[in-house]
Short mmCIF file of N, CA and C in Angstrom, two decimals:
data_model
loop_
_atom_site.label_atom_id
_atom_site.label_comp_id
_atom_site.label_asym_id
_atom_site.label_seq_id
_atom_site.Cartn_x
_atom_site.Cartn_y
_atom_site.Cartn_z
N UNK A 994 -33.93 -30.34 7.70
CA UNK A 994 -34.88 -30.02 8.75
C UNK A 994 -34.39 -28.81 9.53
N UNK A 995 -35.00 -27.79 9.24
CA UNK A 995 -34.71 -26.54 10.47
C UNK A 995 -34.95 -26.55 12.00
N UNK A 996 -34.09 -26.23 12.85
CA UNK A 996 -34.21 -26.44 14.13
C UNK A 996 -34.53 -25.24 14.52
N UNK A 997 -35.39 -24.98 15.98
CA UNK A 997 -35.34 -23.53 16.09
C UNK A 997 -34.96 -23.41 17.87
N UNK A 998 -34.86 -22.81 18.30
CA UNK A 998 -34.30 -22.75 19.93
C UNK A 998 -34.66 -21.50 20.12
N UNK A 999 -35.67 -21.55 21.26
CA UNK A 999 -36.13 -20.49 22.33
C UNK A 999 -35.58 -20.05 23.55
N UNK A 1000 -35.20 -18.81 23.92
CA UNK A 1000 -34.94 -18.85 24.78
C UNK A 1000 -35.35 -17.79 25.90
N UNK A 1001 -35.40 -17.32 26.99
CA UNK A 1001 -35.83 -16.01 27.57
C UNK A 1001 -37.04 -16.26 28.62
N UNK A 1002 -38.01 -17.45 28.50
CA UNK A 1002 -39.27 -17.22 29.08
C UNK A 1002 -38.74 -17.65 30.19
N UNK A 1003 -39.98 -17.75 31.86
CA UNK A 1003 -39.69 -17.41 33.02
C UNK A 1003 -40.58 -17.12 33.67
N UNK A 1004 -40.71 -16.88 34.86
CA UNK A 1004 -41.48 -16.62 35.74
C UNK A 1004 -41.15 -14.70 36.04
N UNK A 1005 -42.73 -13.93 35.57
CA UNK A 1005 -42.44 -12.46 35.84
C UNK A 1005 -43.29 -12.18 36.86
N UNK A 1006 -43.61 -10.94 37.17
CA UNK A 1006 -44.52 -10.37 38.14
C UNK A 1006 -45.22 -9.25 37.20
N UNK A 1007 -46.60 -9.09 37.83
CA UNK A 1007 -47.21 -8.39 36.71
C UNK A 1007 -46.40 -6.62 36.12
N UNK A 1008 -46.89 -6.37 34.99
CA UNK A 1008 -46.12 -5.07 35.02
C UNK A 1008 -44.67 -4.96 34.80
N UNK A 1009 -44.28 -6.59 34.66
CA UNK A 1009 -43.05 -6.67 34.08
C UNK A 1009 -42.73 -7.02 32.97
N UNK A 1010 -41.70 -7.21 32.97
CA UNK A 1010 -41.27 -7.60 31.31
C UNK A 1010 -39.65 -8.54 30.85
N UNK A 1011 -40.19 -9.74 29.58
CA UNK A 1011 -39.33 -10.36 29.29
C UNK A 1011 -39.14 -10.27 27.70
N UNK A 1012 -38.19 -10.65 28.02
CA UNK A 1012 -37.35 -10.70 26.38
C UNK A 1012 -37.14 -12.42 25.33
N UNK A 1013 -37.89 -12.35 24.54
CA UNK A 1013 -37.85 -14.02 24.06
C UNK A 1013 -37.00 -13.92 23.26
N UNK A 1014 -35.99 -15.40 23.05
CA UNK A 1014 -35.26 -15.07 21.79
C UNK A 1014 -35.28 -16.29 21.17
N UNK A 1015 -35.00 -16.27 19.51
CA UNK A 1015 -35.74 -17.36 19.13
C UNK A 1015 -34.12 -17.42 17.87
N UNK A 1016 -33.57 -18.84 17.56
CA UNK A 1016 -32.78 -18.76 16.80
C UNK A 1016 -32.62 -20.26 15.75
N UNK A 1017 -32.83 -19.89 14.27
CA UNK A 1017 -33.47 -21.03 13.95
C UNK A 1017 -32.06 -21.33 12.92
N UNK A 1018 -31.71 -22.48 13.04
CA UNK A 1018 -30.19 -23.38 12.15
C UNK A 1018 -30.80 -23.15 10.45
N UNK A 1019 -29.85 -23.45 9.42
CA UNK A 1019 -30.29 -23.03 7.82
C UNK A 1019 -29.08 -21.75 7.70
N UNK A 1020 -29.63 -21.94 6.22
CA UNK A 1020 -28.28 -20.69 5.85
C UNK A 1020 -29.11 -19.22 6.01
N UNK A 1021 -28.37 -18.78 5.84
CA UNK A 1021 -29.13 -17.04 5.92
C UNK A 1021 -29.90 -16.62 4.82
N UNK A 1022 -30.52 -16.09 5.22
CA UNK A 1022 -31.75 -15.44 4.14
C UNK A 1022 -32.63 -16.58 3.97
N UNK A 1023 -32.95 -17.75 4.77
CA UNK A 1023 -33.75 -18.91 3.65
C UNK A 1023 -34.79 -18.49 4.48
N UNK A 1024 -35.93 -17.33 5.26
CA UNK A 1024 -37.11 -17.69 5.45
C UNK A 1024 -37.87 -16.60 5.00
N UNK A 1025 -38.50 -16.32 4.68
CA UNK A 1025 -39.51 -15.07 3.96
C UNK A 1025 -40.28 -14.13 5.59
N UNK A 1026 -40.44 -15.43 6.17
CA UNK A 1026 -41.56 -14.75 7.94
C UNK A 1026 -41.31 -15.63 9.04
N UNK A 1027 -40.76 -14.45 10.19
CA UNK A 1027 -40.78 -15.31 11.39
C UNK A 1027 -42.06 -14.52 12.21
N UNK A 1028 -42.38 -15.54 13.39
CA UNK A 1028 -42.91 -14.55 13.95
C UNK A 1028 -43.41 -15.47 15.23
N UNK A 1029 -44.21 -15.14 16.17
CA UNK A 1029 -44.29 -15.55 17.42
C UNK A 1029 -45.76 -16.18 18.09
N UNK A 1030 -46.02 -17.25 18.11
CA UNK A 1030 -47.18 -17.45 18.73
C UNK A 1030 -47.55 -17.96 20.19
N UNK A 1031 -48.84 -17.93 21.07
CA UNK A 1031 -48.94 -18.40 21.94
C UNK A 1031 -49.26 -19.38 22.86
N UNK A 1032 -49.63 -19.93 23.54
CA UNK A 1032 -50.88 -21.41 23.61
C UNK A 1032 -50.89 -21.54 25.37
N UNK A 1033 -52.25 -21.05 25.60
CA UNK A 1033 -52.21 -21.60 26.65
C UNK A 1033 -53.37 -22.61 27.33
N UNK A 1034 -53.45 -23.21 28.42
CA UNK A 1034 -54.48 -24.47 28.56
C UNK A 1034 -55.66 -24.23 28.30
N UNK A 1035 -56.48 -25.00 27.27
CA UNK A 1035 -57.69 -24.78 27.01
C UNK A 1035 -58.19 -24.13 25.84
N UNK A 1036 -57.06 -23.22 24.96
CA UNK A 1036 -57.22 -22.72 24.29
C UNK A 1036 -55.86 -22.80 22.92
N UNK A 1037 -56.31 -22.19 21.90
CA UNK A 1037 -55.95 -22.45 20.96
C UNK A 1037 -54.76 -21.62 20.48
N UNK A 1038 -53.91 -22.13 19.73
CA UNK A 1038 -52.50 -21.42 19.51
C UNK A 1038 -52.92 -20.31 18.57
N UNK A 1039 -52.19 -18.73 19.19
CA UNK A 1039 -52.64 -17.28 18.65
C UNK A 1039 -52.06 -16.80 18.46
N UNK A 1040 -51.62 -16.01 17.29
CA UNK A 1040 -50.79 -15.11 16.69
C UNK A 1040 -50.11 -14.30 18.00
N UNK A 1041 -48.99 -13.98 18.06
CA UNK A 1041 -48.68 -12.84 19.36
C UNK A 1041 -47.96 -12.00 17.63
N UNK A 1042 -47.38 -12.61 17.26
CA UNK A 1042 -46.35 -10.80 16.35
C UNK A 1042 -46.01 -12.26 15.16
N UNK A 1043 -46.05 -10.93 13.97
CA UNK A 1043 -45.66 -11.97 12.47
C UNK A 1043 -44.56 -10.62 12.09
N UNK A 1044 -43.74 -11.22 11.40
CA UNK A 1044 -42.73 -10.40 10.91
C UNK A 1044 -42.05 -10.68 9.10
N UNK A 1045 -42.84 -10.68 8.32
CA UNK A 1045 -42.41 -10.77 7.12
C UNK A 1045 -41.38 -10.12 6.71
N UNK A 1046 -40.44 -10.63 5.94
CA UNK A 1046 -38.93 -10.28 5.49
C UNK A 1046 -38.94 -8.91 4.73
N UNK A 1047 -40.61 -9.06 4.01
CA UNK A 1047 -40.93 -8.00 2.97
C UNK A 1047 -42.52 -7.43 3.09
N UNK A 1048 -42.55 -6.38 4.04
CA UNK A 1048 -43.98 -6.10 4.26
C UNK A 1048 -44.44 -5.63 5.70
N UNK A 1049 -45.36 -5.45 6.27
CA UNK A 1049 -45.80 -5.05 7.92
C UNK A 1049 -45.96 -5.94 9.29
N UNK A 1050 -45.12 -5.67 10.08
CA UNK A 1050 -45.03 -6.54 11.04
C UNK A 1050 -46.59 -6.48 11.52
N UNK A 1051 -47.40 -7.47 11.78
CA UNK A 1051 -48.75 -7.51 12.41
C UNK A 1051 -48.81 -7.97 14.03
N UNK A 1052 -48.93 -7.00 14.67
CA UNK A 1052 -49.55 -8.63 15.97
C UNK A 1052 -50.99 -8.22 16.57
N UNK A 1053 -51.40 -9.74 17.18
CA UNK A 1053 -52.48 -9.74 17.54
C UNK A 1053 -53.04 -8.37 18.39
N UNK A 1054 -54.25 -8.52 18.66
CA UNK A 1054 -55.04 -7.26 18.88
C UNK A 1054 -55.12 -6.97 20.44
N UNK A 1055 -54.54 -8.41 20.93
CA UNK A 1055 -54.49 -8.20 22.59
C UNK A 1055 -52.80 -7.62 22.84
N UNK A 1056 -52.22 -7.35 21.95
CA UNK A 1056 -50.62 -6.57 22.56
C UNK A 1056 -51.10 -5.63 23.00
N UNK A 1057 -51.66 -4.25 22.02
CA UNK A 1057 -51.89 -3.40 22.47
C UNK A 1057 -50.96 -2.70 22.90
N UNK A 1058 -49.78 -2.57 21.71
CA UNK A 1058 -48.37 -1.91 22.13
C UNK A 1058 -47.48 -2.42 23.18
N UNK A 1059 -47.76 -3.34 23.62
CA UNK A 1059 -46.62 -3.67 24.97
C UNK A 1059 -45.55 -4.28 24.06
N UNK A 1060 -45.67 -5.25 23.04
CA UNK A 1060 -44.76 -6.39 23.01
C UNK A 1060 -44.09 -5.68 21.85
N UNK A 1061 -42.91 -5.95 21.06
CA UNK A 1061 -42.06 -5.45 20.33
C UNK A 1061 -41.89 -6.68 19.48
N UNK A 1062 -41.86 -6.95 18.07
CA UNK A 1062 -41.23 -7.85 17.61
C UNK A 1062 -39.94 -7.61 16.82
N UNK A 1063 -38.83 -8.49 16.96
CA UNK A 1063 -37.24 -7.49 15.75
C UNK A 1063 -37.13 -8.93 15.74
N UNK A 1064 -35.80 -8.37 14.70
CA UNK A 1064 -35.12 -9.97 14.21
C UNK A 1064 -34.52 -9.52 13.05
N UNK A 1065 -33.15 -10.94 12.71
CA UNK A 1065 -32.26 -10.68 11.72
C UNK A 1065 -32.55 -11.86 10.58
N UNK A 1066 -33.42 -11.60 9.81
CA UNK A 1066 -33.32 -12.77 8.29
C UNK A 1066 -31.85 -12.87 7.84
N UNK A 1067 -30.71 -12.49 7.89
CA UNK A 1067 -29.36 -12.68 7.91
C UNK A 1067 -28.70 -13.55 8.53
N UNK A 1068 -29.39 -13.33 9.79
CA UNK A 1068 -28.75 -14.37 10.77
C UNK A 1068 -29.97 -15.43 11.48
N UNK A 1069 -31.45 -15.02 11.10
CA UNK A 1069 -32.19 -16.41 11.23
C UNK A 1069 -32.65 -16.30 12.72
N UNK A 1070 -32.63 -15.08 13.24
CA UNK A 1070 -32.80 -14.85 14.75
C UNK A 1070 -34.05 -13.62 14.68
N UNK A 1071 -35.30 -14.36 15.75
CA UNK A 1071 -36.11 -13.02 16.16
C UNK A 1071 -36.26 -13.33 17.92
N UNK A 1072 -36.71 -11.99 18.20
CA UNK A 1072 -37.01 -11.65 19.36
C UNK A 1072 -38.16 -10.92 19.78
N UNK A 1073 -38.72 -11.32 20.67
CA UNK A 1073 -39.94 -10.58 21.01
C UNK A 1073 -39.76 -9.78 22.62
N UNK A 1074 -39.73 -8.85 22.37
CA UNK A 1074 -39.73 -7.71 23.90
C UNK A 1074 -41.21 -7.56 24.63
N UNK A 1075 -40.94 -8.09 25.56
CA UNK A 1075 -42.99 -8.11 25.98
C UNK A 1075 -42.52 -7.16 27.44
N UNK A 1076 -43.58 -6.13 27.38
CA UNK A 1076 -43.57 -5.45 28.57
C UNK A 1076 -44.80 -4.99 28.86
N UNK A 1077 -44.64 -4.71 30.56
CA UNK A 1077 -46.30 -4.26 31.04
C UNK A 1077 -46.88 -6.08 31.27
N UNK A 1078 -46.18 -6.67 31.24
CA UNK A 1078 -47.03 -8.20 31.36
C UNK A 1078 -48.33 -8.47 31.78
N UNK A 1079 -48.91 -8.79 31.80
CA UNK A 1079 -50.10 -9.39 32.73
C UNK A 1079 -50.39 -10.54 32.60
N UNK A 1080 -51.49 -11.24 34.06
CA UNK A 1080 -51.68 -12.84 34.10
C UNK A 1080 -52.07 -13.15 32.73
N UNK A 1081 -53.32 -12.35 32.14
CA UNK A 1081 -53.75 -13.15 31.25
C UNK A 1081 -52.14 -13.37 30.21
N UNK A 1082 -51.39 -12.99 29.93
CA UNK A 1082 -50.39 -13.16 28.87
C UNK A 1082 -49.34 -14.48 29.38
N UNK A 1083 -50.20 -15.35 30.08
CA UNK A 1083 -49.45 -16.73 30.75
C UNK A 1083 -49.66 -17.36 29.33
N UNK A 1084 -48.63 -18.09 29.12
CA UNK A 1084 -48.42 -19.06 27.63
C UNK A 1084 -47.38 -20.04 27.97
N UNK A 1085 -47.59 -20.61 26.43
CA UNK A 1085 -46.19 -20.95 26.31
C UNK A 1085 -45.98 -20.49 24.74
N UNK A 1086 -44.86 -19.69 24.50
CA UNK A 1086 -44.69 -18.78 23.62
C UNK A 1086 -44.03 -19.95 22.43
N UNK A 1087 -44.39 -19.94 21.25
CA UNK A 1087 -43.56 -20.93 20.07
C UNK A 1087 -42.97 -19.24 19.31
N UNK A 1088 -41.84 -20.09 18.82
CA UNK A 1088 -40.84 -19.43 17.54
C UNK A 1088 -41.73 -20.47 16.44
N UNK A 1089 -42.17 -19.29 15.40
CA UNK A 1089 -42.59 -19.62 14.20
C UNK A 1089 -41.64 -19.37 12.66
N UNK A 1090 -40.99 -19.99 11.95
CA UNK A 1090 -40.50 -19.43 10.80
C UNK A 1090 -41.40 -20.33 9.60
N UNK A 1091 -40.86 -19.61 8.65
CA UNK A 1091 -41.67 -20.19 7.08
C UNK A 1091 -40.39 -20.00 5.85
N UNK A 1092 -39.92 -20.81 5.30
CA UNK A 1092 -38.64 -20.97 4.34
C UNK A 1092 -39.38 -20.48 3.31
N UNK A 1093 -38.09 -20.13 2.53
CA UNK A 1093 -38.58 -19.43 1.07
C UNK A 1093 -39.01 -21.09 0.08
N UNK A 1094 -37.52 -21.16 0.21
CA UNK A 1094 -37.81 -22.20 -0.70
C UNK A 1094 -38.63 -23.27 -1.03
N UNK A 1095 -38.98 -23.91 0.49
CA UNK A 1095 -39.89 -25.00 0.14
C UNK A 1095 -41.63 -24.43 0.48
N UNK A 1096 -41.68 -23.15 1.37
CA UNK A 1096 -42.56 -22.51 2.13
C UNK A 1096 -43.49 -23.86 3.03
N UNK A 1097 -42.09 -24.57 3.65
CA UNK A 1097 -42.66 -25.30 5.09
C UNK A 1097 -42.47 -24.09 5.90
N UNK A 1098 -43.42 -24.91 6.99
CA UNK A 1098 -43.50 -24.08 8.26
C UNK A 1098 -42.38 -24.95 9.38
N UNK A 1099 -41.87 -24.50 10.59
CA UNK A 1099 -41.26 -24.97 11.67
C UNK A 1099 -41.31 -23.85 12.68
N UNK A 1100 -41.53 -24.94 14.12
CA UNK A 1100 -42.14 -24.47 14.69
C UNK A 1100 -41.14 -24.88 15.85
N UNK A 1101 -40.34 -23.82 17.00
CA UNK A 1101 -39.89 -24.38 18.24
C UNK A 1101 -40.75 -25.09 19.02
N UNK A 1102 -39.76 -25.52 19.93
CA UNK A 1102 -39.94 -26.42 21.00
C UNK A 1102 -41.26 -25.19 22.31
N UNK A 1103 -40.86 -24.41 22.09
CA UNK A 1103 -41.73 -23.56 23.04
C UNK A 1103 -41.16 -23.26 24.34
N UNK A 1104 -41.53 -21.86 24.68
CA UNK A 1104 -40.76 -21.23 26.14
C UNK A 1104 -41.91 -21.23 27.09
N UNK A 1105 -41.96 -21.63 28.16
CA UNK A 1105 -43.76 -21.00 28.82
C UNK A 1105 -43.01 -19.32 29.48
N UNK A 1106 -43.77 -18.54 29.46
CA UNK A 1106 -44.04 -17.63 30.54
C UNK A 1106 -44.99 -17.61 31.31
N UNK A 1107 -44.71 -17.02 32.15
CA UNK A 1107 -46.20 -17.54 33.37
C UNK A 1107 -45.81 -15.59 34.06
N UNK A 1108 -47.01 -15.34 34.64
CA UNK A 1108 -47.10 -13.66 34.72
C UNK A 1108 -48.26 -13.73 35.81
N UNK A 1109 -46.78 -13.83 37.44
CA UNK A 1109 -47.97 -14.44 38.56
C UNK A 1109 -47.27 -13.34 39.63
N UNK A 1110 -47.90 -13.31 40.71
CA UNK A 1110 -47.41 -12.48 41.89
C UNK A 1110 -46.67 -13.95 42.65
#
């Protein structure tokens, strides 16, 4: 069973910016795509950034350049750089990975950010 651990989210002010970090247990190299989703009340969990091992990082259409996605398939660690914040980008952010081998999905525990005066 892969574990994954979030860390970074928080309380910002608009126009600011946080750093998520996401670090998932397994040996190195076992996931093909990590990547980052959102969820907040009322609504349904949304792509924020996908990061395939082999191919184009995608993210959703509401970044709009603020957010950054990186990460090490070596070491099983991604991070998402979100800047320029705003309210609407209140969540609670999940770490997403996908294994080669069995191509399960696992999913963190989840960070909230909240993006309030």
């Amino acid at each position: 069973q892969v574990q994954l651990v979030e860390s970074g989210g928080g309380l910002v002010q608009p126009g600011g910016s946080l750093r998520l970090a996401c670090a998932a247990s397994g040996n190195a190299w076992s996931f093909n795509t990590m990547a980052w989703y959102r969820q907040s009340p009322g609504n349904q969990r949304e792509l924020v950034a996908t990061m395939p091992r082999f191919g184009n990082i995608n993210y959703g259409d509401f970044v709009k350049g603020r957010f950054t996605i990186s990460g090490d398939f070596a070491k099983n660690t991604a991070n998402l750089q979100m800047n320029h914040l705003e309210p609407e980008d209140t969540a609670v952010y999940y770490c997403y990975v996908r294994q080669i081998i069995s191509n399960a999905e696992f999913w963190g525990q989840g960070t909230q950010v909240t993006v309030s005066t």
